[in-house]
Coordinates of C-alpha atoms in Angstrom, one line a residue:
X1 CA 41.7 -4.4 -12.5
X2 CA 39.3 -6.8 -13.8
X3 CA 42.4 -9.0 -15.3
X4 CA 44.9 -8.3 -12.8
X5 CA 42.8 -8.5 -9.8
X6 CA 40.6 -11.4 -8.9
X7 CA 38.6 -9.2 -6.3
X8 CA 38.7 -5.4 -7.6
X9 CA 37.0 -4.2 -4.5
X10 CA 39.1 -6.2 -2.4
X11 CA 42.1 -4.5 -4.3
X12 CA 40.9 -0.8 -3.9
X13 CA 39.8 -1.6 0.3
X14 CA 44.2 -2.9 0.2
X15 CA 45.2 0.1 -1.4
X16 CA 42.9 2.7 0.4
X17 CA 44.3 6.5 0.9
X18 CA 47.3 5.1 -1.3
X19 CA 44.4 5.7 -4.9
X20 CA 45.2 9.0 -6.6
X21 CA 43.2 8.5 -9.8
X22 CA 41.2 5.7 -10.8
X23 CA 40.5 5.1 -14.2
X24 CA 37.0 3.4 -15.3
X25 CA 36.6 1.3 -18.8
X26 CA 34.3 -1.4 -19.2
X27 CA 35.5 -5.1 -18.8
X28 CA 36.3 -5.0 -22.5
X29 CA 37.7 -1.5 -22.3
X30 CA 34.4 0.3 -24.0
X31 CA 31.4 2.3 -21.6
X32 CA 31.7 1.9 -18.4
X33 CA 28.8 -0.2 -17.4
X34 CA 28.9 -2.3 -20.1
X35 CA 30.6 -5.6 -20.0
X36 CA 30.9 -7.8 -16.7
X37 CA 32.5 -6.1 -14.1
X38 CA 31.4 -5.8 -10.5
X39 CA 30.7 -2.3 -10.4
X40 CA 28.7 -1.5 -7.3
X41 CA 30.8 -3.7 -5.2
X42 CA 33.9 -1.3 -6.5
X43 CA 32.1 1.6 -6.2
X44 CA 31.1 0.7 -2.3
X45 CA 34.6 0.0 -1.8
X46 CA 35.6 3.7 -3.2
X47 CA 33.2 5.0 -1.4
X48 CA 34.7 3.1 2.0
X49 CA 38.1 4.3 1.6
X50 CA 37.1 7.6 1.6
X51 CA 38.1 7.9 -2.0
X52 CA 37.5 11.8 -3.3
X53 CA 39.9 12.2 -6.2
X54 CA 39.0 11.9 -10.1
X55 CA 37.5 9.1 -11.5
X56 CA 38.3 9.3 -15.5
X57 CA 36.8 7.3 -18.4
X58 CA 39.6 5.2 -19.9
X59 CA 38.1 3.8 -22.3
X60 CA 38.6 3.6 -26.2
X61 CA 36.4 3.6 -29.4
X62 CA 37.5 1.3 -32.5
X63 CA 38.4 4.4 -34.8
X64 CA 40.7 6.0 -32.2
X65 CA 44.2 5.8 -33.4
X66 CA 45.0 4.2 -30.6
X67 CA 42.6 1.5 -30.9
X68 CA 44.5 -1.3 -33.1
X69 CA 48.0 -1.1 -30.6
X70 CA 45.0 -1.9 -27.6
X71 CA 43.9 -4.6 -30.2
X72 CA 40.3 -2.7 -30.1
X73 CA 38.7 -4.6 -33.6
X74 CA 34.8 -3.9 -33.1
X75 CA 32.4 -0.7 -32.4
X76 CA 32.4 -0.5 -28.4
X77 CA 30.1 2.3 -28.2
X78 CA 28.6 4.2 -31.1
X79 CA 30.8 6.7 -31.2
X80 CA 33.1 8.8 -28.9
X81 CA 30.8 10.8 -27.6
X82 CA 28.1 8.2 -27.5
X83 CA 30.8 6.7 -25.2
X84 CA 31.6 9.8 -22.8
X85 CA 28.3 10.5 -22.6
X86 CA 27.4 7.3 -21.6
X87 CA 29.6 6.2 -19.1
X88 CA 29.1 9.8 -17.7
X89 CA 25.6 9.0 -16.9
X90 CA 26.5 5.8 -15.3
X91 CA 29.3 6.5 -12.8
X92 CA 27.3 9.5 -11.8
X93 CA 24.0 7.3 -10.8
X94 CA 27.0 5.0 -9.3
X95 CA 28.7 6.9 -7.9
X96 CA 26.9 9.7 -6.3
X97 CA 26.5 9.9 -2.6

């Protein structure tokens, strides 16, 4: 969402009940939290739509094998867990109701 859409809240308020699973990365696809997008407005807008499904870290760390085909060249977090962990903490203090 944060290159496809130019309002990411305003996206998940269009889509609504239609969100199934939302995925959450960091603007440059490490921790969510990290980076420069507009979490809490996203979050509020989740949170308006009644949105009660799973929200799943999608994000990757430079020694995944998957890493150089999502051109990921430089540590994102300090490791993999590092990065779970972390972006655990912060959608649940974002998240929580």
């Amino acid at each position: 969402m944060n290159i496809e859409e130019v309002d990411p809240a305003g996206a998940v308020m269009a889509a609504g009940d239609r969100i199934v699973h939302f995925h959450a990365a960091g603007s440059h696809r490490g921790t969510p939290g990290a980076g420069n997008f507009a979490w809490p407005e996203v979050a509020a807008a989740l949170k308006e739509v009644d949105y009660a499904g799973y929200v799943v870290i999608g994000a990757f760390h430079h020694e995944a094998p998957i890493a150089q085909h999502a051109r990921i060249w430089r540590p994102l977090a300090p490791s993999p867990d590092g990065l779970a962990q972390e972006g655990i903490a912060f959608l649940k203090g974002l998240l929580a109701s």
